[in-house]
Amino acid sequence: MIRSAFYPILFSLLTCCLTPALSQESPAGAATLNFIQGPVNGIHILANGKSLLIHGDPRGKDLAPETVLFTHHRRDVVWAGEPYVRAGAAAVVPASEEAMFTQTTAFWQEWKTGYLQDFKQQTAQILVDPFPAVKTVKEGDVIVWQDLQIKVLETPGTTRGAVSYLFTLNNKKYACVGDLIYGDGKILDLYSLQDEIPEAKIGGYHGYMARAAQLIASLRKIAQEKPDILLPARGPIIYSPQESIEKLIQRLQAVYRNYLTTSALRWYFGDEHIQICAQRIIGDATIAWMPMAKEILKTPPAWILAFGTSRLLISASGNGFLLDCGSQSVIDKIKELITQGKLSKVDGIFVTHYHSDHTQFVEQASKEFQCPVYTTPLDADVLAHPQAYHLPVVTENAISSLIVKQTGETMAWEEFQFTFFDFPGQTLNHSALLVTPPAGEAMFFIGDSFTPSGLDDYCLRNRNLYHPDSGYFACLDTIRSVTPEPYLINQHVVEPFRYSAEQMAFLTQSLQNRVALLRDVIATEEFHYGVDDQWARFYPYGQTSAPQQPVTVQVLLTNHSSAEKPFTVTLNLPRAWNQPSVEQSITIPSRQEHALSFTITPPESFTGLAVLTADVKRGTVVYKHWIEALVDIQAPPAP
């Protein structure tokens, strides 16, 4: 029974034990609480010969619970309770996340094309097959099970609609808090906190750590309940809730304050909007901003024309070279210049990165103007095979023919010299082009990586890495290597700009400080696993096939750790296929990416969307149903 108001506990439990695993039967007339630690922690309560689970049992034991309580919808947690629900146990889920349990088929049908234009930046770790039915709970509800009364608190954090469950046993107050906290003041990852900030008019793509505001509020709500013990969905039991909660709040605030000091969004949205962001998470809108770039030109040189996110370089002969093409209006403008006699032709296109506002019409422009497309190795494959990637806002239109230039390679075009660079700034898959004219200042076209106020690192799913030779550290080193010092051009910023030596040092120091802060707050053995949601990924992410046609997928694994590490991948096939899982292992050297390849054959009778998932074991750490791939199996047309 679920009741809408909480009242004091009216009974005391005769026996309560916390153990790593269930080890004994409940004595007659008593009750036990067992904490079952695993990839997901199970909380198993036995009373009056009946059984209740929170999250589930990672061991897959035949416990036959009456009810399973879920704190949130993520597949990598729900798997532990899913078998019991399918066997007939009642599922209790957060009301605001009901659709993520019962309407998952509709989600995946929309997602099979929607993942390319993902602006909301919410997790796709959703159940593959829907639950047949659920009971829902919301703030203030009390679940009455046997003699136990379980209070429901809405505690968004890792997901928008998560809840926590509180109850008292044997004079101890327990809070089952899902993934709100891990151990002594840490969390599993940062990227799950990406979200919109409506009050600052900032969408999901730009909302770095936005849901930290809700997470902090949820932690404070839990703290106000004064629990004796926190039972998380993952990680160890927390015996000092107040201290651990306060540590996590302070650590999250420190990371966010560090981020704001160099945020590119100041340039785009202004201080007022960023101060709103600061206030909601830090409670203090006073930020030690980096000063704006030391030099900002009012307009670019005459040989550069700007339309939207594109730039057109025009040579003395009247030929043009295009950088990025995200809309039809760019093509129309170029055709208009040709008609007016202001432009002879377009000799080529350079692409800075894969985001659709830079690439959606590159293929069309290449055909329209009969010119080649250039990029560098980091960006090449995602441009050629966008459907193979689940990255933020990928173009829907593959570029059929690319000329890939190595970093540091030069090319003469008309009177200009081009130098190509891998440039893993705003996103790991990013390029930049240094253009040196015969006279005047060099211009360094850096895509979306820097603005006069700092770093475009506002989307945590763009794969911003912090190894000394990667990410923004690598970009800053590249800028320093270019002499004489060029002006920087962001494709969204008309005005070229330069940083002072002091500002370059400020940016570097800020990133170094962030590394230390991330190590403090992220619970994984190497913090990069908590900022890179693509350390394990399917390739291709999406593809089409036919019944009984063999399908090959790879699982790409990045070892961010400082030493070699063993990985094991277990491929889980769709339930309807009735086929066993397939497993492979590999040991990967430090800082390298390697692939495991799987070939599977869909059954003859199956058509439609198949969602594959994979368990990933990294060292001794296990992530169940961690990643997914989409295979759209289409029947051949009738003869």
XYZ file of C-alpha atoms in Angstrom, residues 11 14 62 80 112 173 209 308 325 331 338 341 354 358 361 371 446 516 532 560 580 595 607 614:
24
model
C 7.413 -0.544 15.530
C 13.940 -7.346 16.298
C 16.020 -16.796 -6.496
C 19.539 -6.017 -10.979
C 17.107 5.437 -33.729
C 17.431 5.409 10.134
C 26.965 20.324 -14.612
C 26.743 32.299 -39.548
C 28.796 24.866 -43.970
C 25.321 27.978 -50.150
C 29.283 34.275 -57.831
C 30.912 38.605 -59.963
C 31.317 17.394 -36.772
C 29.003 23.388 -39.054
C 25.324 21.124 -45.694
C 35.221 20.987 -54.723
C 39.859 27.115 -34.207
C 42.970 18.058 -8.964
C 34.503 10.643 -20.712
C 42.622 6.066 -19.423
C 23.101 -16.447 -25.418
C 38.546 -2.780 -30.218
C 12.522 -7.384 -38.206
C 27.086 -4.767 -23.436
